[in-house]
CSV table of C-alpha atoms in Angstrom, one decimal:
chain,number,residue,atom,x,y,z
V,1,MET,CA,151.6,-27.1,72.4
V,2,PRO,CA,149.0,-24.9,70.0
V,3,THR,CA,146.0,-26.6,68.6
V,4,PRO,CA,144.9,-27.2,65.3
V,5,ARG,CA,142.2,-23.6,64.6
V,6,PRO,CA,138.6,-25.0,62.9
V,7,HIS,CA,137.7,-24.6,60.1
V,8,ASP,CA,134.2,-26.0,59.9
V,9,GLN,CA,132.8,-22.7,58.1
V,10,ALA,CA,134.1,-20.7,55.2
V,11,LEU,CA,135.1,-17.3,55.8
V,12,PRO,CA,132.5,-15.3,53.1
V,13,SER,CA,134.1,-12.2,51.4
V,14,VAL,CA,132.6,-9.0,50.8
V,15,PRO,CA,133.3,-7.8,47.6
V,16,PRO,CA,135.3,-5.0,46.2
V,17,VAL,CA,138.0,-6.2,48.6
V,18,ARG,CA,141.6,-6.1,48.2
V,19,ALA,CA,143.4,-8.9,50.8
V,20,LEU,CA,147.1,-8.7,51.6
V,21,ARG,CA,149.9,-9.8,54.0
V,22,THR,CA,151.9,-8.7,56.6
V,23,PRO,CA,155.9,-9.2,55.9
V,24,GLY,CA,157.5,-10.5,58.9
V,25,ARG,CA,156.1,-13.3,61.7
V,26,PRO,CA,153.4,-14.2,62.3
V,27,ARG,CA,152.0,-13.3,59.0
V,28,LEU,CA,148.6,-11.6,59.5
V,29,HIS,CA,145.8,-11.7,56.9
V,30,VAL,CA,144.5,-7.8,56.0
V,31,GLU,CA,141.2,-6.7,54.1
V,32,THR,CA,140.9,-3.0,53.0
V,33,THR,CA,138.7,-1.8,50.4
V,34,GLY,CA,138.2,1.7,48.8
V,35,ASP,CA,140.2,5.0,49.4
V,36,GLY,CA,140.7,7.8,52.0
V,37,GLU,CA,141.5,8.5,55.3
V,38,ALA,CA,142.6,5.0,57.0
V,39,VAL,CA,139.9,3.3,59.9
V,40,LEU,CA,141.3,0.2,61.2
V,41,ALA,CA,138.7,-2.1,63.0
V,42,ILE,CA,140.5,-4.4,65.7
V,43,THR,CA,138.6,-7.6,66.6
V,44,GLY,CA,138.1,-9.4,70.2
V,45,TRP,CA,138.9,-12.3,72.2
V,46,THR,CA,139.4,-15.5,69.4
V,47,ILE,CA,137.3,-13.9,66.9
V,48,SER,CA,138.0,-12.9,63.6
V,49,THR,CA,137.3,-9.9,60.9
V,50,ALA,CA,133.9,-11.9,59.9
V,51,ILE,CA,132.3,-9.7,62.9
V,52,PHE,CA,132.6,-6.5,61.0
V,53,ARG,CA,131.6,-7.9,57.5
V,54,PRO,CA,127.8,-6.7,58.5
V,55,PHE,CA,128.8,-3.2,58.6
V,56,ALA,CA,130.9,-3.3,55.8
V,57,GLY,CA,128.9,-0.2,54.8
V,58,VAL,CA,128.0,2.1,57.6
V,59,LEU,CA,131.4,4.2,56.7
V,60,PRO,CA,131.3,7.6,55.5
V,61,ASP,CA,132.4,8.4,51.8
V,62,GLY,CA,136.2,9.0,51.9
V,63,MET,CA,136.8,6.5,54.9
V,64,ARG,CA,138.8,3.6,54.2
V,65,PRO,CA,138.1,0.4,56.7
V,66,ILE,CA,141.1,-2.0,57.1
V,67,LEU,CA,140.3,-5.1,58.8
V,68,PHE,CA,142.7,-7.6,60.3
V,69,ASP,CA,143.0,-11.1,61.8
V,70,HIS,CA,145.2,-11.1,65.3
V,71,ARG,CA,147.9,-13.4,65.1
V,72,GLY,CA,146.4,-17.7,65.0
V,73,ALA,CA,142.5,-16.5,64.3
V,74,GLY,CA,140.5,-16.4,61.1
V,75,ARG,CA,143.4,-16.6,57.9
V,76,SER,CA,146.5,-14.9,60.1
V,77,GLY,CA,149.9,-17.0,60.9
V,78,GLY,CA,149.7,-19.0,63.9
V,79,TRP,CA,152.0,-18.3,66.7
V,80,ALA,CA,152.9,-21.5,69.4
V,81,GLY,CA,154.3,-18.5,72.0
V,82,PRO,CA,153.0,-16.2,75.0
V,83,VAL,CA,151.3,-12.9,73.4
V,84,SER,CA,150.9,-9.6,74.9
V,85,VAL,CA,148.5,-6.4,74.3
V,86,ALA,CA,151.3,-5.0,74.0
V,87,MET,CA,152.8,-7.0,71.2
V,88,LEU,CA,148.7,-7.3,69.5
V,89,ALA,CA,149.3,-3.0,69.2
V,90,ALA,CA,152.3,-4.0,67.3
V,91,ASP,CA,150.6,-6.7,64.5
V,92,ALA,CA,148.1,-3.2,65.1
V,93,ALA,CA,151.0,-1.0,63.6
V,94,ARG,CA,152.3,-3.8,61.8
V,95,VAL,CA,149.0,-3.6,59.4
V,96,LEU,CA,148.8,0.1,59.0
V,97,ASP,CA,152.5,-0.3,57.4
V,98,ALA,CA,151.6,-2.9,54.9
V,99,CYS,CA,148.8,-0.6,53.9
V,100,GLY,CA,151.0,2.3,53.3
V,101,VAL,CA,149.5,3.8,56.6
V,102,ARG,CA,151.0,6.4,58.7
V,103,SER,CA,148.1,6.3,61.0
V,104,ALA,CA,144.0,5.6,61.6
V,105,HIS,CA,141.2,6.1,63.2
V,106,VAL,CA,140.9,2.9,65.5
V,107,ILE,CA,137.9,1.1,66.2
V,108,GLY,CA,138.5,-1.4,68.8
V,109,VAL,CA,135.7,-4.2,70.0
V,110,SER,CA,136.3,-6.3,73.0
V,111,LEU,CA,139.8,-7.1,73.7
V,112,GLY,CA,140.1,-4.9,70.2
V,113,ALA,CA,139.2,-2.0,73.0
V,114,ALA,CA,142.4,-3.5,75.2
V,115,VAL,CA,144.8,-3.5,72.0
V,116,ALA,CA,143.2,0.1,70.8
V,117,ILE,CA,144.3,1.5,74.3
V,118,GLU,CA,147.6,0.1,74.1
V,119,LEU,CA,148.2,1.6,70.4
V,120,ALA,CA,147.1,5.2,71.3
V,121,VAL,CA,149.3,5.3,74.8
V,122,ARG,CA,152.2,3.4,73.2
V,123,MET,CA,152.0,4.6,69.7
V,124,PRO,CA,149.6,8.3,69.7
V,125,TRP,CA,151.3,9.2,66.9
V,126,ARG,CA,149.2,6.0,65.1
V,127,VAL,CA,146.1,6.9,66.2
V,128,ARG,CA,143.5,10.0,64.7
V,129,SER,CA,140.5,8.7,66.7
V,130,LEU,CA,139.5,6.3,69.1
V,131,ALA,CA,136.4,4.0,69.0
V,132,LEU,CA,136.2,1.5,72.4
V,133,VAL,CA,133.4,-0.6,71.9
V,134,GLY,CA,132.4,-2.5,74.8
V,135,GLY,CA,135.8,-2.6,76.4
V,136,TRP,CA,137.6,-2.0,79.3
V,137,SER,CA,140.8,-0.3,80.6
V,138,GLY,CA,142.6,-4.0,82.8
V,139,GLY,CA,143.4,-4.7,86.3
V,140,PRO,CA,141.7,-5.7,89.2
V,141,LEU,CA,139.8,-2.5,89.8
V,142,SER,CA,137.9,-3.0,86.7
V,143,ALA,CA,134.3,-4.0,86.9
V,144,THR,CA,133.2,-7.6,86.6
V,145,PRO,CA,130.0,-9.3,86.5
V,146,GLY,CA,128.9,-10.5,90.0
V,147,ALA,CA,128.8,-14.2,90.9
V,148,ALA,CA,125.1,-15.0,90.4
V,149,GLU,CA,125.1,-13.4,87.5
V,150,GLY,CA,127.9,-15.0,86.2
V,151,ALA,CA,126.8,-18.4,87.1
V,152,ARG,CA,123.7,-17.9,85.3
V,153,THR,CA,125.3,-17.0,82.0
V,154,LEU,CA,127.5,-19.9,81.8
V,155,ALA,CA,125.1,-22.3,82.7
V,156,THR,CA,123.1,-20.6,79.7
V,157,LEU,CA,125.7,-21.0,77.9
V,158,ALA,CA,126.5,-24.6,78.6
V,159,ARG,CA,122.7,-25.7,77.5
V,160,ASP,CA,122.5,-23.6,74.8
V,161,SER,CA,125.5,-25.5,73.5
V,162,ALA,CA,124.7,-29.3,74.6
V,163,ARG,CA,121.7,-28.2,72.7
V,164,ARG,CA,123.3,-27.4,69.6
V,165,GLY,CA,126.5,-29.6,69.8
V,166,ARG,CA,129.1,-26.7,69.4
V,167,LEU,CA,130.1,-23.8,71.0
V,168,TRP,CA,126.9,-21.4,71.5
V,169,PRO,CA,128.0,-18.0,73.0
V,170,ALA,CA,124.8,-15.9,72.4
V,171,ALA,CA,124.6,-15.8,76.3
V,172,PHE,CA,127.6,-14.2,76.6
V,173,LEU,CA,126.8,-11.7,74.0
V,174,PHE,CA,123.6,-10.3,73.8
V,175,SER,CA,120.4,-9.2,76.1
V,176,PRO,CA,118.2,-11.7,77.4
V,177,ALA,CA,115.3,-9.6,75.8
V,178,PHE,CA,117.2,-10.2,72.1
V,179,ARG,CA,118.1,-13.8,72.9
V,180,ALA,CA,114.2,-13.9,73.5
V,181,SER,CA,112.7,-12.1,71.6
V,182,ALA,CA,114.8,-12.5,68.2
V,183,ASP,CA,113.4,-15.5,65.7
V,184,PRO,CA,115.7,-18.0,65.5
V,185,ALA,CA,117.2,-17.1,61.9
V,186,THR,CA,118.2,-13.8,63.2
V,187,LEU,CA,119.4,-15.0,66.7
V,188,ASP,CA,121.5,-17.9,64.3
V,189,ALA,CA,122.6,-14.6,61.5
V,190,ALA,CA,123.9,-12.7,64.7
V,191,VAL,CA,125.9,-15.1,66.2
V,192,ARG,CA,127.2,-16.8,63.1
V,193,PRO,CA,129.9,-14.2,62.6
V,194,PHE,CA,131.5,-14.9,66.0
V,195,LEU,CA,131.7,-18.5,64.9
V,196,VAL,CA,133.7,-18.0,61.7
V,197,GLY,CA,137.6,-18.4,61.6
V,198,ARG,CA,137.6,-18.6,65.4
V,199,ALA,CA,140.9,-18.9,67.2
V,200,GLY,CA,141.7,-23.1,68.7
V,201,SER,CA,141.9,-23.5,72.4
V,202,TRP,CA,146.1,-22.8,72.7
V,203,VAL,CA,145.4,-19.1,71.3
V,204,ALA,CA,142.0,-18.5,73.3
V,205,SER,CA,144.2,-19.0,76.2
V,206,THR,CA,147.1,-17.2,75.3
V,207,GLN,CA,145.0,-14.0,74.6
V,208,ALA,CA,143.5,-14.4,78.2
V,209,LEU,CA,147.0,-14.7,79.6
V,210,ALA,CA,146.9,-10.7,77.6
V,211,ALA,CA,143.5,-10.0,78.2
V,212,SER,CA,144.5,-10.5,82.0
V,213,CYS,CA,147.9,-9.1,82.4
V,214,PHE,CA,146.6,-5.3,80.7
V,215,ASN,CA,146.7,-2.6,82.9
V,216,ARG,CA,146.3,1.1,81.0
V,217,ARG,CA,143.8,2.6,83.8
V,218,THR,CA,146.2,5.3,85.0
V,219,ASP,CA,147.4,5.5,81.5
V,220,LEU,CA,144.0,6.9,80.3
V,221,ALA,CA,144.4,10.6,81.2
V,222,SER,CA,146.9,10.8,78.9
V,223,ILE,CA,145.7,9.4,75.5
V,224,ARG,CA,144.7,13.4,73.8
V,225,CYS,CA,142.7,12.1,70.7
V,226,PRO,CA,139.2,12.2,70.3
V,227,THR,CA,138.0,9.6,71.7
V,228,LEU,CA,134.3,7.3,71.9
V,229,VAL,CA,133.0,5.1,74.1
V,230,ALA,CA,130.4,3.1,73.4
V,231,HIS,CA,128.8,0.2,76.2
V,232,GLY,CA,126.0,-2.1,75.7
V,233,GLU,CA,123.6,-1.4,78.9
V,234,LEU,CA,123.4,-5.2,79.8
V,235,ASP,CA,126.9,-6.8,79.0
V,236,ALA,CA,127.3,-9.5,80.5
V,237,MET,CA,131.4,-9.8,80.2
V,238,SER,CA,132.3,-6.2,80.5
V,239,PRO,CA,130.0,-4.1,82.6
V,240,VAL,CA,128.8,-1.0,81.8
V,241,ARG,CA,130.5,0.6,84.9
V,242,ASN,CA,133.9,0.4,82.6
V,243,ALA,CA,132.7,2.4,80.1
V,244,ARG,CA,131.8,5.3,82.6
V,245,THR,CA,135.1,4.6,84.3
V,246,MET,CA,137.5,5.2,81.1
V,247,ALA,CA,135.0,8.1,79.6
V,248,ALA,CA,135.7,10.0,82.8
V,249,ALA,CA,139.5,9.3,82.6
V,250,ILE,CA,140.0,9.4,78.9
V,251,PRO,CA,140.1,13.9,78.6
V,252,GLY,CA,137.0,15.1,76.2
V,253,SER,CA,135.9,11.7,75.7
V,254,ARG,CA,131.8,10.7,74.8
V,255,LEU,CA,129.9,8.3,75.9
V,256,GLU,CA,127.1,6.3,74.7
V,257,VAL,CA,125.5,3.7,76.3
V,258,LEU,CA,123.5,1.8,74.2
V,259,PRO,CA,120.5,-1.0,74.6
V,260,GLY,CA,121.7,-4.7,74.3
V,261,GLY,CA,124.6,-6.8,75.0
V,262,HIS,CA,128.1,-7.2,74.9
V,263,ALA,CA,127.4,-7.2,71.2
V,264,PHE,CA,125.0,-4.1,71.1
V,265,PRO,CA,125.9,-4.0,67.4
V,266,PHE,CA,124.3,-7.0,66.6
V,267,GLU,CA,121.0,-6.4,68.5
V,268,ASP,CA,120.6,-2.7,67.2
V,269,PRO,CA,122.5,-2.6,63.7
V,270,GLU,CA,120.5,0.9,62.2
V,271,GLY,CA,121.7,2.8,65.7
V,272,THR,CA,125.3,1.3,65.8
V,273,ALA,CA,125.3,2.7,61.9
V,274,GLU,CA,123.7,6.3,63.0
V,275,LEU,CA,126.4,6.3,65.5
V,276,CYS,CA,129.4,4.8,63.4
V,277,ARG,CA,128.5,7.6,60.9
V,278,SER,CA,128.1,10.5,63.6
V,279,TRP,CA,131.2,9.9,65.2
V,280,PHE,CA,133.4,9.8,61.6
V,281,ALA,CA,131.8,13.1,60.6
V,282,ASP,CA,133.0,14.5,63.9
V,283,VAL,CA,136.5,13.8,63.5
V,284,ARG,CA,137.0,13.2,60.0
V,285,GLY,CA,140.3,15.3,59.0
V,286,THR,CA,141.7,15.0,62.9
V,287,GLU,CA,145.4,14.0,62.7
V,288,PRO,CA,147.5,12.2,65.2
V,289,PRO,CA,148.1,14.7,68.8
V,290,VAL,CA,152.0,14.1,68.9
V,291,GLU,CA,154.7,13.1,65.9
V,292,ALA,CA,156.9,10.4,66.5
V,293,THR,CA,160.1,10.9,67.5
V,294,ALA,CA,163.2,8.6,67.2
V,295,ARG,CA,163.1,7.9,71.6
V,296,ASP,CA,159.5,7.0,71.1
V,297,ARG,CA,160.3,4.9,68.5
V,298,ALA,CA,162.9,3.1,70.4
V,299,VAL,CA,161.5,3.2,74.1
V,300,GLU,CA,158.0,1.5,72.9
V,301,ARG,CA,160.1,-1.2,71.0
V,302,LEU,CA,162.5,-1.9,74.3
V,303,THR,CA,159.4,-1.7,76.8
V,304,ARG,CA,157.4,-4.2,74.4
V,305,PRO,CA,158.9,-7.4,75.5
V,306,PHE,CA,157.9,-6.5,79.1
V,307,ALA,CA,154.6,-5.8,78.6
V,308,LEU,CA,153.0,-9.0,80.3
V,309,GLN,CA,155.3,-8.8,83.4
V,310,THR,CA,154.9,-4.7,83.4
V,311,GLY,CA,151.1,-6.0,83.5
V,312,LEU,CA,151.5,-7.8,86.4
V,313,VAL,CA,153.1,-5.3,89.2
V,314,ARG,CA,150.4,-2.8,87.8
V,315,ASN,CA,147.8,-5.1,88.8
V,316,GLN,CA,149.7,-5.7,92.3
V,317,ARG,CA,149.4,-2.0,93.1
V,318,ASP,CA,146.0,-1.9,92.2
V,319,LEU,CA,145.2,-4.8,94.8
V,320,ALA,CA,146.8,-3.1,97.2
V,321,LEU,CA,144.9,-0.4,96.5
V,322,ARG,CA,141.9,-2.4,96.7
V,323,LEU,CA,143.3,-3.7,100.2
V,324,LEU,CA,143.5,-0.3,101.0
V,325,GLY,CA,140.1,0.7,100.6
V,326,ARG,CA,141.5,3.0,97.8
V,327,GLY,CA,140.4,1.8,95.1
């Protein structure tokens, strides 16, 4: 059974923001402001739109940010069943529909990068451009932290959380240099958005299952929209090799490796803002690479319920390739 979500912190608001709820179930909390070309920002594992609020002013004039909480996180409705990345991508499309937007520039962060890839593959007519931040393409051939590094990160997480009496994920989010050099107030301010509106253990487990069954490695070459792959050089959750692999596979993509960890934008907000502005200056006015057909829409709807099973089959294929020394 699902567990209640924690609401120990208020969700801050950044005016002027228009809040709305999507129709259908579960109802998703959406925030948008301004007018112009839509920029859909997709958040990561268990976290809410709070992580985007410190960067509210980085978009150029004439760009309209659209933020939303995943089902079961933040202020969106709960969900008791399993979830796939394809379902989360369909949720993103529902958000665009609720905002009256046919297509958008899409930013995906961490798990949100997987959702953004899925949206670009399944519904390319909805995606004008793609920015993948701290992401990976899924499957057993993706790079993972080494055993020793992973053990050190987990030990630091456990020690920090015990000291504070609550989850404190700085070890997963930020580089050792930033954690060592930042004053306590700066570090607290960087971690806080990752705790606001955080999903509970049930949603965390369903999102983890979705991530483990996500595998679009061989579909990256089909992405035709302009794509930015941005990654922290010292990412402790998704090693930078994943970014290089994605950038090599997506035609014409741009790779930016920045100093810092998984949440490098919080370590270097000025550099991130400059990258964001230059990217949107380049892709502004871009249209989706294809128009939707009735067949495309039907295939997307019919295949969506089987996304977890399909991902498992792809994972088995990649494991076989690894065993044969071809991965």
